[in-house]
Coordinates of C-alpha atoms in Angstrom, one line a residue:
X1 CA -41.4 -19.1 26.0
X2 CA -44.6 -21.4 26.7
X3 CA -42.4 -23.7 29.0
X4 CA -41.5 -20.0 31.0
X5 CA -44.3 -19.3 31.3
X6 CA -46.3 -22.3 32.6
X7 CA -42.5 -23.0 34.7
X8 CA -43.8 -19.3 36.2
X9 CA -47.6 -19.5 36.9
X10 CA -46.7 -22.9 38.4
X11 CA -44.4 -21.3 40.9
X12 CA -46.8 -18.7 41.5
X13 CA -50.1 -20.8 42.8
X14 CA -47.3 -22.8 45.2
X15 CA -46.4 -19.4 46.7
X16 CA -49.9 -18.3 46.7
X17 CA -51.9 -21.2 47.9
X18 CA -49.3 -22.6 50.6
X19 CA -47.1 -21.4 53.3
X20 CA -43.2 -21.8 51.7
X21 CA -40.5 -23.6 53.2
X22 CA -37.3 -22.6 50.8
X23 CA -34.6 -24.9 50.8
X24 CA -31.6 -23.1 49.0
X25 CA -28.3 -25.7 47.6
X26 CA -26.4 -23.2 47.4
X27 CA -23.2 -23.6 46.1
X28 CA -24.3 -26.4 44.6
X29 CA -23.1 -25.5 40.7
X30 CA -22.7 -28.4 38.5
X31 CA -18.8 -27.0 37.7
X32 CA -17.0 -26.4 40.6
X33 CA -15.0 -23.1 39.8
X34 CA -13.9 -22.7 43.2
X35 CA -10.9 -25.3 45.2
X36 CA -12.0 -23.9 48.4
X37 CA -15.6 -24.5 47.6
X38 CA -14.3 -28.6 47.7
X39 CA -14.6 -28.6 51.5
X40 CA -17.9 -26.6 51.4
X41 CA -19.3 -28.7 49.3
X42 CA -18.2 -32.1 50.6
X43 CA -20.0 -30.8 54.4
X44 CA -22.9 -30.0 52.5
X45 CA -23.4 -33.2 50.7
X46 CA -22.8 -34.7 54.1
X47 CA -25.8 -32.8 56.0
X48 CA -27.8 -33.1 52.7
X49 CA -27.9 -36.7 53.1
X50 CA -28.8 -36.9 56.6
X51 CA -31.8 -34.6 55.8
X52 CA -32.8 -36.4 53.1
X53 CA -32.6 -39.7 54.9
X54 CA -34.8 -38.0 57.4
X55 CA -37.4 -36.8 54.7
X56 CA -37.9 -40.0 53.4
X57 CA -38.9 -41.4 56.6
X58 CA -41.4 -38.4 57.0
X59 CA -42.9 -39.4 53.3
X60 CA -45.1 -41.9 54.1
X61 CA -46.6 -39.5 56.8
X62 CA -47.1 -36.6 54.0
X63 CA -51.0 -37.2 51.9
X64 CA -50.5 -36.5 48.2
X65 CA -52.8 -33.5 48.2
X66 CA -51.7 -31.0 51.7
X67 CA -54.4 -29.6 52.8
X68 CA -54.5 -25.7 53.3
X69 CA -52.3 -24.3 55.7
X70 CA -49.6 -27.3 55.5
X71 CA -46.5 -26.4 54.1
X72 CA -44.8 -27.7 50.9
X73 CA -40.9 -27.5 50.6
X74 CA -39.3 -25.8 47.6
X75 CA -36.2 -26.6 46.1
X76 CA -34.4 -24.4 44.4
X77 CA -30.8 -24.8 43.2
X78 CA -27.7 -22.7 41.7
X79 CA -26.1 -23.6 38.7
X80 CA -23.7 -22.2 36.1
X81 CA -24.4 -21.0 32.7
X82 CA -24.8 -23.8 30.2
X83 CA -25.8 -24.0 26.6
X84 CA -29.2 -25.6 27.7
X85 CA -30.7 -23.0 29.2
X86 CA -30.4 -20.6 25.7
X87 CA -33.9 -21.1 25.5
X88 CA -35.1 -20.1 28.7
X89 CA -32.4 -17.1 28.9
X90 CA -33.5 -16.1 25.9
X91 CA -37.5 -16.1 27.1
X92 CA -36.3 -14.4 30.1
X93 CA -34.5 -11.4 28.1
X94 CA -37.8 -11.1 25.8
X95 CA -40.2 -10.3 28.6
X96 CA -37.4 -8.4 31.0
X97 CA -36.2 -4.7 31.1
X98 CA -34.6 -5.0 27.1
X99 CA -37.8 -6.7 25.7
X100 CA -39.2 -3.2 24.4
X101 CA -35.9 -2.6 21.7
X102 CA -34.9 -4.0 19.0
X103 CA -31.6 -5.8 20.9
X104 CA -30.0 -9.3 19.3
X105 CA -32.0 -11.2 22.1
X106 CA -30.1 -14.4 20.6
X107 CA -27.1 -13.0 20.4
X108 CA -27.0 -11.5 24.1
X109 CA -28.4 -15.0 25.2
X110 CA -25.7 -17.1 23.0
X111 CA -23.0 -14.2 25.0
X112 CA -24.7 -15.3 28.8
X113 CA -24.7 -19.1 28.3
X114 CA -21.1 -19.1 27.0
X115 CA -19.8 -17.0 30.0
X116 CA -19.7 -20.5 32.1
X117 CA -17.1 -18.8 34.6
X118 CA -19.2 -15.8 35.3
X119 CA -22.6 -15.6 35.9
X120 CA -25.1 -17.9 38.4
X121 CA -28.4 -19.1 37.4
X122 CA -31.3 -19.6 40.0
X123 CA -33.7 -23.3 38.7
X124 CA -37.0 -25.0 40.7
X125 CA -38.4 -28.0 38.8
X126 CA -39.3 -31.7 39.5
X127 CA -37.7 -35.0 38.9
X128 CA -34.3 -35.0 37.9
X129 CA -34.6 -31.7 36.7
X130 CA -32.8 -30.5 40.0
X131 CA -31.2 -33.6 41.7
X132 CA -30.3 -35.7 38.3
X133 CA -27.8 -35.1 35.4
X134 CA -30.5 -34.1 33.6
X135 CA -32.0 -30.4 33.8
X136 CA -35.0 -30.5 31.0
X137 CA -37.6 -30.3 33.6
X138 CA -36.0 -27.2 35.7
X139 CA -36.8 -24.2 35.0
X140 CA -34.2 -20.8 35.4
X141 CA -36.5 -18.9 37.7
X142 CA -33.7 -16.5 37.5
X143 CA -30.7 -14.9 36.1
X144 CA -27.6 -12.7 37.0
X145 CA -24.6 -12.1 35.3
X146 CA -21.8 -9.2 34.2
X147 CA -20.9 -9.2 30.7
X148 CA -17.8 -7.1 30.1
X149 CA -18.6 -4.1 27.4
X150 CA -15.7 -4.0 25.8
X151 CA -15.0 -7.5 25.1
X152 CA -18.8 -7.9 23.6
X153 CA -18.6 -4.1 22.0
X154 CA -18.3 -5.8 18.1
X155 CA -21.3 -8.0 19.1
X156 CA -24.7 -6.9 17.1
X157 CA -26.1 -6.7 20.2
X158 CA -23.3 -4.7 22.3
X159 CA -23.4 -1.7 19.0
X160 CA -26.8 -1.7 19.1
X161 CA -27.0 -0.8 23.2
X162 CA -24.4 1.4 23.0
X163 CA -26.0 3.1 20.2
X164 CA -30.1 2.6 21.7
X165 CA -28.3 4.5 25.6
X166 CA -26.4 6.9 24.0
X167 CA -29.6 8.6 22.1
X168 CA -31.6 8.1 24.9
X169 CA -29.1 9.9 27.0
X170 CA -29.0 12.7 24.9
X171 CA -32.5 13.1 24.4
X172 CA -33.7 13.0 27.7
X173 CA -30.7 13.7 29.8
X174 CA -29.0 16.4 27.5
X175 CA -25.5 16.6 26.3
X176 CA -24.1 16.4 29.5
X177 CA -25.7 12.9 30.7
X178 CA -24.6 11.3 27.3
X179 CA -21.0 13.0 27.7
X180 CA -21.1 10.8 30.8
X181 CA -22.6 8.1 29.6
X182 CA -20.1 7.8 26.6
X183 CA -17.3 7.4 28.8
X184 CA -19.0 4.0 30.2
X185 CA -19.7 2.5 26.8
X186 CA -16.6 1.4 24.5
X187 CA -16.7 1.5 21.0
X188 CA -14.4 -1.3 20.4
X189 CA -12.1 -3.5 21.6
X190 CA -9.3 -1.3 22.5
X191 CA -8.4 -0.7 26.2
X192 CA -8.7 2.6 27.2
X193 CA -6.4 5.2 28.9
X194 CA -7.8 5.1 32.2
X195 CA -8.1 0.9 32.4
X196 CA -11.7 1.5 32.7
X197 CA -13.8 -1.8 32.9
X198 CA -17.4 -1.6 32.6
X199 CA -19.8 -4.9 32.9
X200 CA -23.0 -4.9 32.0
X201 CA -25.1 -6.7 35.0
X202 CA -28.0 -8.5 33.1
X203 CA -30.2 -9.7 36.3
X204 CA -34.0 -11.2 35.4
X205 CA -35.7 -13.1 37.2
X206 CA -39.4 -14.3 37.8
X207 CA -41.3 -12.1 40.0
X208 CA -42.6 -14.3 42.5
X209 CA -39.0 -15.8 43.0
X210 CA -38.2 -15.7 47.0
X211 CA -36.6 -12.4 47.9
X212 CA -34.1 -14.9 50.2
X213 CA -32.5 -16.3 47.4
X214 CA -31.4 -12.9 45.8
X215 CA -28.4 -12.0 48.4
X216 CA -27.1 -15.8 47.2
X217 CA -26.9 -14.8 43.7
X218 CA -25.0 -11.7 44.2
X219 CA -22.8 -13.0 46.0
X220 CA -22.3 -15.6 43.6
X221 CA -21.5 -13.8 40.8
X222 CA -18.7 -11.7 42.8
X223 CA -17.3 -14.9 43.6
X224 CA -17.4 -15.6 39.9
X225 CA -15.7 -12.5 39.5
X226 CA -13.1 -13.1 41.9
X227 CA -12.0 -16.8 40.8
X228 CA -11.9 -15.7 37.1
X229 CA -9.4 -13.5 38.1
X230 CA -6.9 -15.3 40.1
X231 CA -7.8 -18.4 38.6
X232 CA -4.5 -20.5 36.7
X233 CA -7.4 -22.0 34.7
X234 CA -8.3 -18.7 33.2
X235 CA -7.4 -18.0 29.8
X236 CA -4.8 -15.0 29.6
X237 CA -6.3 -13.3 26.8
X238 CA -9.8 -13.2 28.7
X239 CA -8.5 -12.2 32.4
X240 CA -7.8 -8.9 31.7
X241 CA -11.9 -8.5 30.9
X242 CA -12.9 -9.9 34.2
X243 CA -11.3 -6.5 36.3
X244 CA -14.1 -5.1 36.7
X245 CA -13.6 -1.2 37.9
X246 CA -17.9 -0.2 37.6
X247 CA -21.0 -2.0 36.5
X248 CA -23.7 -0.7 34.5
X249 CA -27.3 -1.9 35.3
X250 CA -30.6 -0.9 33.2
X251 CA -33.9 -1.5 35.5
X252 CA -37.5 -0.9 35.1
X253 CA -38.8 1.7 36.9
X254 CA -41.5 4.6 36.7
X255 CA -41.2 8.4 37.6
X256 CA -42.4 8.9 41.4
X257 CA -43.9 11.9 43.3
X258 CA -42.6 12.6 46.6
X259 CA -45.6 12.0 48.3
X260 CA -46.5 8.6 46.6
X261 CA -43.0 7.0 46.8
X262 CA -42.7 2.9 47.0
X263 CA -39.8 3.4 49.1
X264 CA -39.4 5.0 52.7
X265 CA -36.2 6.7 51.7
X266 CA -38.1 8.9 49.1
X267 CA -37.6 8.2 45.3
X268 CA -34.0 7.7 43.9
X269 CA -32.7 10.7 42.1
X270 CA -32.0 10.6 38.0
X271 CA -30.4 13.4 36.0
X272 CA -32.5 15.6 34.0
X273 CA -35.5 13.6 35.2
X274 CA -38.1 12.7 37.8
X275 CA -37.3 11.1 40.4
X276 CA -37.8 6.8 40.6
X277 CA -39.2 4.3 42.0
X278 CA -38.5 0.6 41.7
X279 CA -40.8 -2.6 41.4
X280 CA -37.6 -4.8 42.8
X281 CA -36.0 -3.6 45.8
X282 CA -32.6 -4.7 44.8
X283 CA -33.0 -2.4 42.1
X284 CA -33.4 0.5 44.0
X285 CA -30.2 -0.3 46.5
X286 CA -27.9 -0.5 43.4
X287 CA -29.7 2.9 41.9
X288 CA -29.0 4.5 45.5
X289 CA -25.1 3.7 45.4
X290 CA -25.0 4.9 41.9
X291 CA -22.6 7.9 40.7
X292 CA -24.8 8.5 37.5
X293 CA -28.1 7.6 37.0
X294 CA -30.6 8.7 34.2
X295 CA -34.1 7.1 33.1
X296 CA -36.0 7.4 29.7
X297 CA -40.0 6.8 29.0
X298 CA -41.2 4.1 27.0
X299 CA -43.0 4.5 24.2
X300 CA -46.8 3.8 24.7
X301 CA -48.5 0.0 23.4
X302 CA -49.6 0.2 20.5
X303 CA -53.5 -0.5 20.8
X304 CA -54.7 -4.2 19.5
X305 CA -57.4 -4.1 17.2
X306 CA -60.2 -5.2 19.7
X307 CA -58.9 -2.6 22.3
X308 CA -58.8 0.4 19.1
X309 CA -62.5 -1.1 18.2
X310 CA -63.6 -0.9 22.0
X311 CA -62.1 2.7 22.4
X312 CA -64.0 3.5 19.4
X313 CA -67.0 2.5 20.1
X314 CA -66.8 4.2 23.3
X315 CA -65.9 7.6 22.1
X316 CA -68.7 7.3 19.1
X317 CA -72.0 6.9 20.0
X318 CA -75.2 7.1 17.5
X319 CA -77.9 9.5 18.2
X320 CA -80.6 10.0 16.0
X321 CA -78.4 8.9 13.3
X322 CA -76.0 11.6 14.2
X323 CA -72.4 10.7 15.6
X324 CA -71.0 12.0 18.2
X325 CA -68.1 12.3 18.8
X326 CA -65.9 12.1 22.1
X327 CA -65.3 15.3 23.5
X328 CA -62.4 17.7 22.9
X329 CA -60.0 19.7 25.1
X330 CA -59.2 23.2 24.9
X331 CA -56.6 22.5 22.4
X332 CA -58.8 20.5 19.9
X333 CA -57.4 16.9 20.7
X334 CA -59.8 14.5 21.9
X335 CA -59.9 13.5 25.6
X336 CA -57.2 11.0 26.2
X337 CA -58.3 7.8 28.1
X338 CA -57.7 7.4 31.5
X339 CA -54.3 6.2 32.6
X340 CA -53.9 2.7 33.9
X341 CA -51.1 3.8 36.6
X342 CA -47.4 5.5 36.1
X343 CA -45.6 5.1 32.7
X344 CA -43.2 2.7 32.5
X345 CA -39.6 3.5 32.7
X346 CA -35.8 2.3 32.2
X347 CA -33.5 3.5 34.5
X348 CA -29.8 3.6 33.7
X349 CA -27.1 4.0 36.1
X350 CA -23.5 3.3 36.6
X351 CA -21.5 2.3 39.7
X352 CA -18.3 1.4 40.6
X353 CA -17.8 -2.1 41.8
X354 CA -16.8 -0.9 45.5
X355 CA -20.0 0.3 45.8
X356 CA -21.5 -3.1 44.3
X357 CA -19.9 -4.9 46.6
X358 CA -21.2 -2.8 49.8
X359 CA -25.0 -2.7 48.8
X360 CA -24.2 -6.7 47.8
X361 CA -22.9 -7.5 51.0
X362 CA -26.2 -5.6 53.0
X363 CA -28.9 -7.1 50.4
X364 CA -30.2 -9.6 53.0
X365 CA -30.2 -7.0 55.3
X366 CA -31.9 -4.6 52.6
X367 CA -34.7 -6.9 51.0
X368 CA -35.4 -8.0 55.1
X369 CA -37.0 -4.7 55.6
X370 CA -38.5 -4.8 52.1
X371 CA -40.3 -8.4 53.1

């Protein structure tokens, strides 16, 4: 979590002290999945070498230190999921949109660095972290893949989701949302009447990551999609998982008032609920095309013991060797402290993989306006 960490607050002063020149190597995955992608590739390496050939000319014209205002290039590359990057994965899943529960972090990382066929993974880093065999000094600045719910449904972690969305459904979108919802989440294995296959989009990602690179990643992983299942090289008992019919997404969010939205278009409409507003616009375009949508609070930090000893001390002060105490509402309670901004949120929603692809297809367009 340390390596994450420092991997992100290095990535952040680049962004913030110098203007960013983003140089995507996309497709670039270390395991080609694609035969078409042969030809791709083959051009790229071509017009990567002539730029590099160039860049090492322009080296010895480039001081060690730029000054302010030059501009630094950033590499940043696409790879497949591998075994190596547990670690990070797993970092990434403790401080993203599951971190509050009690989820099988391991065991929903071990799920996404098995999946090697679907799911793209966005690294930056140094030395032959990006352009050697090698990937221990690369960091996954981000992640995005679609785990298929009822192939993972016997998983600790795929019960324990099922069984986490279904009460929040029902507590705060009533019997009718978690009706709904129940009809997206399997309880085993079994195939259902109605061929319905739901995948569960896990996307995280720093966020300072460049909004350009997110359209890339998308569209990767529909690509993923789409090889796995034509693919000869696909396993027959596991193509049957990869038709996805909808995908169901969980994204941070908070409850917005019309007249403070973060978005133009007004906030994004949840059943039995407030209406929402998203920190990451890509969010917000797959909440938009959703056919069900509901979002639950979180539950409040719980207080460390120099913040409880600070709000203590602030609400009991001595006076002549009297206390006194903080002051009371109408009801008894004492005054609650002033709120540091919205309460957090998870939205859940649930759309069909038509109307993934169509938001997909527009996201450059999308996070453009957004930037």
């Amino acid at each position: 979590q340390a390596q994450t960490e420092v991997a992100s607050l290095r990535l952040g002063i680049i962004l913030a002290l110098f203007p960013l020149c983003v140089r995507t190597r996309m497709p670039l995955k270390r395991k080609a999945k694609r035969k078409l992608e042969a030809q791709r590739k083959a051009a790229a390496a071509a017009a990567e070498e002539a730029e590099e050939s160039e860049e090492e000319e322009d080296e010895e014209d480039v001081p060690e230190a730029p000054a302010k205002g030059n501009q630094i290039n950033v590499d940043f590359e696409f790879f497949d999921p591998d075994e190596k990057d547990f670690h990070s994965v797993r970092d990434l899943l403790v401080n993203g949109v599951l971190g509050f529960s009690e989820i099988d972090v391991s065991g929903l990382a071990d799920s996404i660095v098995e999946q090697v066929n679907i799911g793209t993974m966005i690294k930056s880093g140094e030395g032959e972290g990006i352009d050697g065999d090698e990937e221990d000094d690369s960091a996954v600045c981000s992640m995005l893949t679609a785990l298929n719910l009822r192939q993972f449904s016997e998983k600790e972690w795929g019960k324990y989701l099922r069984q986490l969305l279904l009460e929040k459904a029902k507590k705060f979108g009533g019997p009718e949302t978690e009706k709904q919802l129940q009809g997206y989440l399997p309880s085993s294995t079994a195939k259902d009447k109605q061929g319905t296959e739901v995948g569960l989009m896990v996307s995280e990602r720093f966020v300072n990551l460049p909004l350009e690179l997110i359209p890339a990643q998308h569209k990767a992983v529909l690509e993923d999609i789409e090889w796995s299942c034509n693919t000869p090289h696909c396993p027959p008992e596991e193509r049957p998982f990869y038709f996805f019919t909808h995908f169901l997404c969980i994204s941070k969010c908070h409850a917005a008032s019309p007249s403070a939205s973060s978005s133009s278009r007004g906030p994004v409409p949840a059943q039995g609920g407030p209406g929402l507003a998203f920190p990451r616009p890509e969010d917000e375009a797959y909440a938009r095309a959703a056919s069900f949508c509901f979002s639950f609070p979180l539950p409040p930090p719980k207080e460390s013991s120099a913040e409880a000893a600070a709000s203590d001390s602030a609400g009991v002060a001595e006076a002549g060797g009297k206390k006194k105490k903080r002051r009371k509402l109408a009801g008894g309670a004492p005054s609650a402290p002033a709120s540091k901004g919205p309460q957090e949120r998870r939205a859940v929603f649930v759309l069909t993989k038509k109307a993934f692809e169509k938001v997909a297809a527009g996201l450059r367009k999308t996070l453009g306006e957004v930037e």
